[in-house]
Short mmCIF file of C-alpha atoms and ligand atoms in Angstrom, two decimals:
data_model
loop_
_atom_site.label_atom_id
_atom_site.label_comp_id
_atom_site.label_asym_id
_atom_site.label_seq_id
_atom_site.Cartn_x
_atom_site.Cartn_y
_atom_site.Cartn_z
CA UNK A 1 14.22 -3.45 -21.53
CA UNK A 2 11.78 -5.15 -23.71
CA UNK A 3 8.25 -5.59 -22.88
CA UNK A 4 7.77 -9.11 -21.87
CA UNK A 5 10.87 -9.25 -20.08
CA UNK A 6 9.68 -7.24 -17.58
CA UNK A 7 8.85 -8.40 -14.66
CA UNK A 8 5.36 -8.26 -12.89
CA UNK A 9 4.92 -6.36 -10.04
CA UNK A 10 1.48 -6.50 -8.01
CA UNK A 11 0.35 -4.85 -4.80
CA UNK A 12 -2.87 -4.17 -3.00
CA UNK A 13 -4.09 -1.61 -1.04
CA UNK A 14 -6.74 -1.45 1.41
CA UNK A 15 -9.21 1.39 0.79
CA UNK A 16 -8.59 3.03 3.89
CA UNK A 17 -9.21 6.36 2.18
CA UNK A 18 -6.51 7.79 4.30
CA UNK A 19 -2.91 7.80 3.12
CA UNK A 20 -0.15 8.91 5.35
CA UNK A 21 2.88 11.10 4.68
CA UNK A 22 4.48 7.65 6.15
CA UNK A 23 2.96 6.08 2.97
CA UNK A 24 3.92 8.73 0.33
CA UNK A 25 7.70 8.91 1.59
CA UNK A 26 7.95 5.40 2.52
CA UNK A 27 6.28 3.55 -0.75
CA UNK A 28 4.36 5.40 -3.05
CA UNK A 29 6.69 7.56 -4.18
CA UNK A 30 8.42 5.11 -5.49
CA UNK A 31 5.64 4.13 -8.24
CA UNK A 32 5.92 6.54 -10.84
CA UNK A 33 9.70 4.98 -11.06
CA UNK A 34 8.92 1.41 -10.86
CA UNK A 35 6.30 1.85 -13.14
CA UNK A 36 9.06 2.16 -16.24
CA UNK A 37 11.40 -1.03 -15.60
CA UNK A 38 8.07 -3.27 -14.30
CA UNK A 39 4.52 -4.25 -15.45
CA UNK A 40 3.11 -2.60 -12.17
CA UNK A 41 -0.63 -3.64 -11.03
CA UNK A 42 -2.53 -1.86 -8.00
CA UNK A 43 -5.58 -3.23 -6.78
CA UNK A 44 -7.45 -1.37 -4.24
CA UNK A 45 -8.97 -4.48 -2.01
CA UNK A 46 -12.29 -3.75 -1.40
CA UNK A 47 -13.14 -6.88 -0.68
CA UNK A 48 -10.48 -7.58 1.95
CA UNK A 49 -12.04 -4.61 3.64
CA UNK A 50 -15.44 -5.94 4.67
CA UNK A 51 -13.61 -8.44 7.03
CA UNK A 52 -14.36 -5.67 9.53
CA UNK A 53 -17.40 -3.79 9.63
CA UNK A 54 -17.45 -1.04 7.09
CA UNK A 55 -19.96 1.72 6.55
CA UNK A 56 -21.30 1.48 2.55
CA UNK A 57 -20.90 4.85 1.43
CA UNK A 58 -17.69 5.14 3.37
CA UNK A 59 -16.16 2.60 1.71
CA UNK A 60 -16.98 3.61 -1.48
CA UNK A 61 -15.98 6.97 -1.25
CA UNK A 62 -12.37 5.64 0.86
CA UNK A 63 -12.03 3.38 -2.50
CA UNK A 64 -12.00 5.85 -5.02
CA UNK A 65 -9.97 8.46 -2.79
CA UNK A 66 -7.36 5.96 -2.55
CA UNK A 67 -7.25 5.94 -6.56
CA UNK A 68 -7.35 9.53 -7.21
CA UNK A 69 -4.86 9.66 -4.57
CA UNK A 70 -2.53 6.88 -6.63
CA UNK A 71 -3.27 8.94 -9.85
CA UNK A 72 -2.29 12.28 -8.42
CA UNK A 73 0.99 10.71 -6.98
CA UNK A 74 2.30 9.85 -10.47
CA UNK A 75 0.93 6.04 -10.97
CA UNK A 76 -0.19 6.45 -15.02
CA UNK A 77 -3.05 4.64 -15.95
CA UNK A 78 -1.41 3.74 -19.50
CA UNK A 79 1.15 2.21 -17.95
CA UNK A 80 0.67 0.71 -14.48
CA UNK A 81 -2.66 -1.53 -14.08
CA UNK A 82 -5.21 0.30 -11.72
CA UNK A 83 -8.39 -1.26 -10.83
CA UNK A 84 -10.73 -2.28 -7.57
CA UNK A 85 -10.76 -6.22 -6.69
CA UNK A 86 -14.36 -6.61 -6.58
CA UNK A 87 -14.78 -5.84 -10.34
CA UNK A 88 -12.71 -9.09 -11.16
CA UNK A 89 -14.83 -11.97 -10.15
CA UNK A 90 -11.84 -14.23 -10.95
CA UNK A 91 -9.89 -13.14 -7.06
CA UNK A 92 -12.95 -14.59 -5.82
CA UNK A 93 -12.80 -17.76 -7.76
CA UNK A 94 -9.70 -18.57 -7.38
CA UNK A 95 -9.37 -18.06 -3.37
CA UNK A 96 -12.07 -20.55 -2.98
CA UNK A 97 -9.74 -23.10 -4.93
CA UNK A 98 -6.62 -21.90 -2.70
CA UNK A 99 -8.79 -22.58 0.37
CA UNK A 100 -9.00 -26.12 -0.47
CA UNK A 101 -5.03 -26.13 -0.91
CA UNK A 102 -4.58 -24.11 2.49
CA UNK A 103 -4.59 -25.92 6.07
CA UNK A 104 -6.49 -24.69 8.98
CA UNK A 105 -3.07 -24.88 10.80
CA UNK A 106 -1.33 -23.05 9.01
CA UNK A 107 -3.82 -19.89 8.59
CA UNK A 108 -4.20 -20.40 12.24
CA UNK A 109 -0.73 -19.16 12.91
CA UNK A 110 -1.26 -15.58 11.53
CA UNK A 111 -0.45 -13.11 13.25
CA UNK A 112 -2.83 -10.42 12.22
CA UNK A 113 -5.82 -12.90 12.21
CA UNK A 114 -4.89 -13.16 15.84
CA UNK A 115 -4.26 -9.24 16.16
CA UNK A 116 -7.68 -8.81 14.44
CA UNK A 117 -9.54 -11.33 16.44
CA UNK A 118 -8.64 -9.74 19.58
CA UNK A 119 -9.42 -6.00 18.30
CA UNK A 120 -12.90 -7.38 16.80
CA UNK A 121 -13.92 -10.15 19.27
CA UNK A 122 -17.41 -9.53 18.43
CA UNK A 123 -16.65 -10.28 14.70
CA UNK A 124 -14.29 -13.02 14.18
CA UNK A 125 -15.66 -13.85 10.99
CA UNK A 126 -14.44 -16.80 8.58
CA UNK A 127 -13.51 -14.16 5.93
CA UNK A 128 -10.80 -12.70 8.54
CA UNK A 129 -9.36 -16.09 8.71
CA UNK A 130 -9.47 -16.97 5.11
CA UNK A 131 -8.00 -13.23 4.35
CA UNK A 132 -4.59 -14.34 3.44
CA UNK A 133 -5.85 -17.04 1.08
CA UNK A 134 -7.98 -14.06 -0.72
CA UNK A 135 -4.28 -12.36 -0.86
CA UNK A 136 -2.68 -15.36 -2.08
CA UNK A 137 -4.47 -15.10 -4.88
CA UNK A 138 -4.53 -11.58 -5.79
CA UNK A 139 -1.03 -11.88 -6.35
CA UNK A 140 -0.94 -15.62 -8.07
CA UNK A 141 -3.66 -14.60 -10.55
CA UNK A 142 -1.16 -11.85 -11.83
CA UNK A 143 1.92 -14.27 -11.84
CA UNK A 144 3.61 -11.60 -9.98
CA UNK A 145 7.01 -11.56 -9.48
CA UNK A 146 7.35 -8.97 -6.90
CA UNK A 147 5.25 -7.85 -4.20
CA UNK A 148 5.75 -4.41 -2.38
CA UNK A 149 4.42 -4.30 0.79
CA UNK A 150 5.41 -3.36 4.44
CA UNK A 151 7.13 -5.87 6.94
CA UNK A 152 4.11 -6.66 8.70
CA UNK A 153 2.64 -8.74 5.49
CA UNK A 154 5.68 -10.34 5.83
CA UNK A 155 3.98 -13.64 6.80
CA UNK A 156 1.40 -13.23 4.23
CA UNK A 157 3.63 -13.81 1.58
CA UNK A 158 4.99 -16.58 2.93
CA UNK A 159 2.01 -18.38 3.22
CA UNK A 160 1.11 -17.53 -0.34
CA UNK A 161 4.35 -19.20 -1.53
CA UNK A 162 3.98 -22.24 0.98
CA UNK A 163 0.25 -21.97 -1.32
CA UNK A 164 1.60 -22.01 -4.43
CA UNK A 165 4.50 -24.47 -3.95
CA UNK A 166 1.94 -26.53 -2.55
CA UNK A 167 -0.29 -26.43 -5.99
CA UNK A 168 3.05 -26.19 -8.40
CA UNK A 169 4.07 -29.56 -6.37
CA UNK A 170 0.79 -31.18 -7.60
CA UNK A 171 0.52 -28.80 -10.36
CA UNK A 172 4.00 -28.17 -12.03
CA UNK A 173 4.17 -24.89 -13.86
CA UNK A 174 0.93 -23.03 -12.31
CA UNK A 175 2.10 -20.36 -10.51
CA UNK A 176 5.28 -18.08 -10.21
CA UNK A 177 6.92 -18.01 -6.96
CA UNK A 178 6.38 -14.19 -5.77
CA UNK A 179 8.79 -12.64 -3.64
CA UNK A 180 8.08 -9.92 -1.11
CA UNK A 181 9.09 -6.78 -1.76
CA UNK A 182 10.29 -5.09 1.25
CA UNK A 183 11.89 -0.79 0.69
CA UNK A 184 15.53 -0.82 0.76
CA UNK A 185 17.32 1.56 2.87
CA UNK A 186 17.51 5.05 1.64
CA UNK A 187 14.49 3.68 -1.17
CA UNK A 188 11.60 3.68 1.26
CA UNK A 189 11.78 5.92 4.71
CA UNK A 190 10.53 5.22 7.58
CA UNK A 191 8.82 8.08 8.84
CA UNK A 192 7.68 8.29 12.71
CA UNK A 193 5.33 9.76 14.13
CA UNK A 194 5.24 13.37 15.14
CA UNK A 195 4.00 12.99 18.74
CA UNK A 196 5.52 9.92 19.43
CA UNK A 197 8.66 9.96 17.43
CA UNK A 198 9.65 6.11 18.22
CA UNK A 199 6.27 4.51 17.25
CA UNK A 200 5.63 4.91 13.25
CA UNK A 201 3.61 7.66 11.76
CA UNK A 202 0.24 5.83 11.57
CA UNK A 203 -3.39 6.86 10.56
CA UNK A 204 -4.33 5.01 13.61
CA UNK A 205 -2.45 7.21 15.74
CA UNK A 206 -3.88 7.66 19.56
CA UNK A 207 -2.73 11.45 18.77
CA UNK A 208 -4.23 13.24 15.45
CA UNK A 209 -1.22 15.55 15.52
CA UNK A 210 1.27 12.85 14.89
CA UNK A 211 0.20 12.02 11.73
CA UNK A 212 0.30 13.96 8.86
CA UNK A 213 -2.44 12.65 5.93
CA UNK A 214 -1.53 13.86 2.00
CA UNK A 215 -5.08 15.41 2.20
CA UNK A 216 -4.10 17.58 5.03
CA UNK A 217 -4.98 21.26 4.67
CA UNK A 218 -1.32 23.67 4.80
CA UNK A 219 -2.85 25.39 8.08
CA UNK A 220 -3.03 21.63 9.71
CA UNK A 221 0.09 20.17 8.61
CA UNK A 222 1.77 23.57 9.92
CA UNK A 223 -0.16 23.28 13.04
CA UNK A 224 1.09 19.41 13.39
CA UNK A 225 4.59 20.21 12.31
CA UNK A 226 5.17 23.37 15.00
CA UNK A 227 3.71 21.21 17.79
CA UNK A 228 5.95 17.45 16.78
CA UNK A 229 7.65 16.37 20.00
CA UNK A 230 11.44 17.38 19.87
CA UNK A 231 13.81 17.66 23.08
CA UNK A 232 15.45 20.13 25.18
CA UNK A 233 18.54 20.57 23.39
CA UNK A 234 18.11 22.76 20.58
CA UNK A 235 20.74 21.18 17.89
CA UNK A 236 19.64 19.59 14.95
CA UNK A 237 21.64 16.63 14.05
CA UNK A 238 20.73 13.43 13.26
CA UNK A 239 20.63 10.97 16.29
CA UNK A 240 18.08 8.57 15.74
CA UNK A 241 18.42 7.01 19.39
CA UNK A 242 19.30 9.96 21.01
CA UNK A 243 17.23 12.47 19.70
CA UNK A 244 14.62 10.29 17.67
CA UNK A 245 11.88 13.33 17.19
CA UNK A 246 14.51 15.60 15.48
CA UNK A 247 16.02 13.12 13.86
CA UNK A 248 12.36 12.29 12.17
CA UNK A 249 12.09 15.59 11.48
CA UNK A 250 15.35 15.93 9.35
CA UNK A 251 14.68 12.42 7.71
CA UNK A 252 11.39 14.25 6.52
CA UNK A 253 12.95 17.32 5.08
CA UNK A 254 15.52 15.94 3.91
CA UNK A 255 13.40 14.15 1.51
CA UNK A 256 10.67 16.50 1.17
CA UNK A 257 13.74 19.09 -0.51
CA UNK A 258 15.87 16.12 -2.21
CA UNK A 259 18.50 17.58 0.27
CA UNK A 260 20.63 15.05 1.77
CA UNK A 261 21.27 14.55 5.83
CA UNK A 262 24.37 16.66 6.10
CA UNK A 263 22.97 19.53 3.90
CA UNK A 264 20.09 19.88 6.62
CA UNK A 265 22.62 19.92 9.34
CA UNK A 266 24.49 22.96 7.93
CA UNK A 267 21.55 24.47 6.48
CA UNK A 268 20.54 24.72 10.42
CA UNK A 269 23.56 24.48 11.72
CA UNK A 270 22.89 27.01 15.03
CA UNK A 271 19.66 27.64 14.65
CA UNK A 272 16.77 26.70 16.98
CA UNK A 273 13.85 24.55 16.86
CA UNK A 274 11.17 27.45 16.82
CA UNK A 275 12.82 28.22 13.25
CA UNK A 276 13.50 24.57 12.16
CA UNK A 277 9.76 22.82 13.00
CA UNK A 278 7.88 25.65 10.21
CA UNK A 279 10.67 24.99 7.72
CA UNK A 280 9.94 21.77 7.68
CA UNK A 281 6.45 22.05 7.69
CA UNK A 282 6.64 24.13 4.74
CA UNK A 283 8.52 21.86 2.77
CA UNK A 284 5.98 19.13 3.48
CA UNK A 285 2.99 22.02 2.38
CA UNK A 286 5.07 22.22 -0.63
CA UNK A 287 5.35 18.50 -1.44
CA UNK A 288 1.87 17.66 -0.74
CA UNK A 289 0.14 20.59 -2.20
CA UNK A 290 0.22 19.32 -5.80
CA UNK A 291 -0.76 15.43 -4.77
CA UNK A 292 -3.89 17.07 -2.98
CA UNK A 293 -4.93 20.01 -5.22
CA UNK A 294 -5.12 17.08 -8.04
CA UNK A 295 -6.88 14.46 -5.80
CA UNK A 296 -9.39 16.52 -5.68
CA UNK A 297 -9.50 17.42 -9.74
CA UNK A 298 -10.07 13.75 -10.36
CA UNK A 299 -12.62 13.47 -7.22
CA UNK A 300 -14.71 16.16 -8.85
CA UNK A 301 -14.12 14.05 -12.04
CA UNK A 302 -16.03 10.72 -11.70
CA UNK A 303 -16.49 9.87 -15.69
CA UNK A 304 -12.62 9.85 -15.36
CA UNK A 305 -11.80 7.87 -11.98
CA UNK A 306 -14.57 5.99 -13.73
CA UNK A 307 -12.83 5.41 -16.99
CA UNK A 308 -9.79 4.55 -15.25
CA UNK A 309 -10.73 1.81 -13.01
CA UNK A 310 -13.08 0.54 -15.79
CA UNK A 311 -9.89 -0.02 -18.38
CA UNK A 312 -8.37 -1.39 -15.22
CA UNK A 313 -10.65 -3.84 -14.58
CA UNK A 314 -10.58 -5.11 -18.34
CA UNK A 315 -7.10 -5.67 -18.57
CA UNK A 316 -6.83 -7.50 -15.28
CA UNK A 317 -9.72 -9.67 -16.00
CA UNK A 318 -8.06 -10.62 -18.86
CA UNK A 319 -4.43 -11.59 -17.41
CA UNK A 320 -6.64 -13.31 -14.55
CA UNK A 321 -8.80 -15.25 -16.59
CA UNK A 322 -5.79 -17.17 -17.77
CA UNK A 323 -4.76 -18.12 -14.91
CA UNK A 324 -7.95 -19.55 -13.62
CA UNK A 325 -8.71 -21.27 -17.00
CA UNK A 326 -5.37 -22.96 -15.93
CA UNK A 327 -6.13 -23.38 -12.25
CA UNK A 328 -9.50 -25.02 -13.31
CA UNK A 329 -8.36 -27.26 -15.65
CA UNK A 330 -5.44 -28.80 -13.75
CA UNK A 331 -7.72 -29.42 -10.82
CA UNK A 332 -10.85 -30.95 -13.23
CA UNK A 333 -13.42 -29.08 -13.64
CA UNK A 334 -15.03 -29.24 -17.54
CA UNK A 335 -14.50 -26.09 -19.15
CA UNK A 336 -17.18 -23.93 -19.35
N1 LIG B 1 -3.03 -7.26 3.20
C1 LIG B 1 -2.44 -6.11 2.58
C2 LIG B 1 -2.32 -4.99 3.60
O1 LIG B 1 -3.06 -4.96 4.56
C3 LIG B 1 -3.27 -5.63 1.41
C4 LIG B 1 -3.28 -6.63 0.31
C5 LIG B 1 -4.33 -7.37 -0.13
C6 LIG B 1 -2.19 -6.94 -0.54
N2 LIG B 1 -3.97 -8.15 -1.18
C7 LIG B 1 -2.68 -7.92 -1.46
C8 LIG B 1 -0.86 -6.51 -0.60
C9 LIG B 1 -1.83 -8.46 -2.42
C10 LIG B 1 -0.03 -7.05 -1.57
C11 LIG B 1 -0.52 -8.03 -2.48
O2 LIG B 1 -1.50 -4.13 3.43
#
């Protein structure tokens, strides 16, 4: 495929700091692949962040772990667009133009604005409300065509294209319509979580054990992986309703090996959970061992993360900047 008719693919991540085994086998391993057939951009959203309180030095450390963490799972610099919102003033700029194109009803009706008032009822600031206008236009800056992100931003892309047909209606031609991005069956697992195998695996789960992070040490994920919540019927086949936390567990090493479902079966066909639970957790020491062992290369690295993000930042300002030199100029301000 040539160059420019590839299409644009943008996501954002927040800079939790902490990604999840759920994350690695449900999204991001999928970059490295998408990164040949699409113009790819990742933006870790700093500025999304301080909606809720954030500690300084926390978030700056959670920022760059979440790109060394991108780098060491195969997104290449050279070819996929990595860089931190806050160095392009331009997502700034143009959510306060979006703002004026966005009505108090409709941002009202979020979901997660609600979720996040009631979790932070001593902070319901104005940026928490405004938050999906500030994700509208990360992703219209970039003319993005896709937009990977879980279900539960589902709404947030539709309010960015109710945005941006809103402005293309008054504006013909500004922005390209983005479509969400939601992982196909089979593409992007859904991985549950190890102590409560029918709620996801989250990094916000009540129970440490049931999530397992990439930085995990081997001696924790093993620990995590022997204690997961199973049943009392010693066989392992897959029976998502029946027997969801053994059914998680072959889902995970089935992809952790490239094995398919029915190879696990036989492969344990008679065996017992006491010999299946530090198999799998093996595998998953395996898989993550060379994501972590290089996260923390390019921690230790800083002129590099600091290259990278800096290269980032250039190239997005410069695909930004067009777009707001457009944005500004439909709506009238003099050029500067
Ligand atoms: N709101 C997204 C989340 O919580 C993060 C995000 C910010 C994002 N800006 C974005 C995702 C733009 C996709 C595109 O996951």
């Amino acid at each position: 495929m040539s160059e420019n008719q590839k299409k644009t693919i943008f996501s954002g991540v927040q800079p939790s700091g902490k990604l999840t085994l759920g994350n690695y086998l449900g999204a991001i391993r999928n970059f490295p692949i998408l990164q040949q057939s699409y113009h790819c951009i990742y933006c870790v959203v700093d500025m999304h962040a301080i909606t809720v309180r954030q500690e300084a030095a926390a978030l700056r450390r959670a920022t760059l772990e979440v790109l060394a963490q991108y780098i060491a799972c195969g997104l290449d610099p050279e070819k996929s667009i990595l860089f931190i919102q806050s160095h392009v003033p331009a997502h700034a700029e143009l959510a306060w133009v979006l703002n004026c194109f966005t009505m108090f009803g409709e941002a009202s009706r979020m979901t997660q604005f609600k979720d996040k008032s009631a979790k932070h009822a001593d902070n319901i600031n104005v940026g928490l409300f405004t938050y999906p206008v500030l994700m509208a236009a990360d992703i219209l800056l970039y003319q993005a065509d896709l937009v990977p992100v879980g279900v539960d931003q589902s709404q947030h892309i539709e309010i960015c294209r109710d945005i941006a047909g809103r402005f293309n209606g008054l504006y013909p031609g500004t922005f390209v319509m983005p479509e969400g991005y939601y992982p196909k069956a089979g593409e992007g697992a859904k991985i549950n979580s190890l102590a409560d195998p029918r709620m996801k695996m989250s990094k916000s789960d009540p129970n440490p054990g049931g999530c397992i992070l990439l930085m995990d040490k081997p001696e924790d994920i093993m620990r995590k992986f022997k204690r997961a919540v199973t049943d009392s019927e010693a066989s392992i086949v897959m029976d998502p309703v029946g027997k969801p936390g053994v059914s998680n567990l072959i889902q995970i090493y089935a992809l952790a090996t490239g094995k398919t479902i029915a190879e696990v079966e036989n492969e344990f066909a008679g065996k017992g959970y006491g010999e299946f639970k530090p198999a799998v957790g093996e595998a998953v020491v395996e898989l993550l061992r060379p994501i972590r062992e290089r996260t923390e290369q390019l921690l230790a690295s800083k002129d590099y993360l600091e290259q990278v993000y800096t290269q980032g930042a250039q190239k997005a300002a410069y695909l930004a900047r067009k777009t707001l030199d457009k944005v500004y100029r439909k709506v009238g301000f003099v050029a500067r």
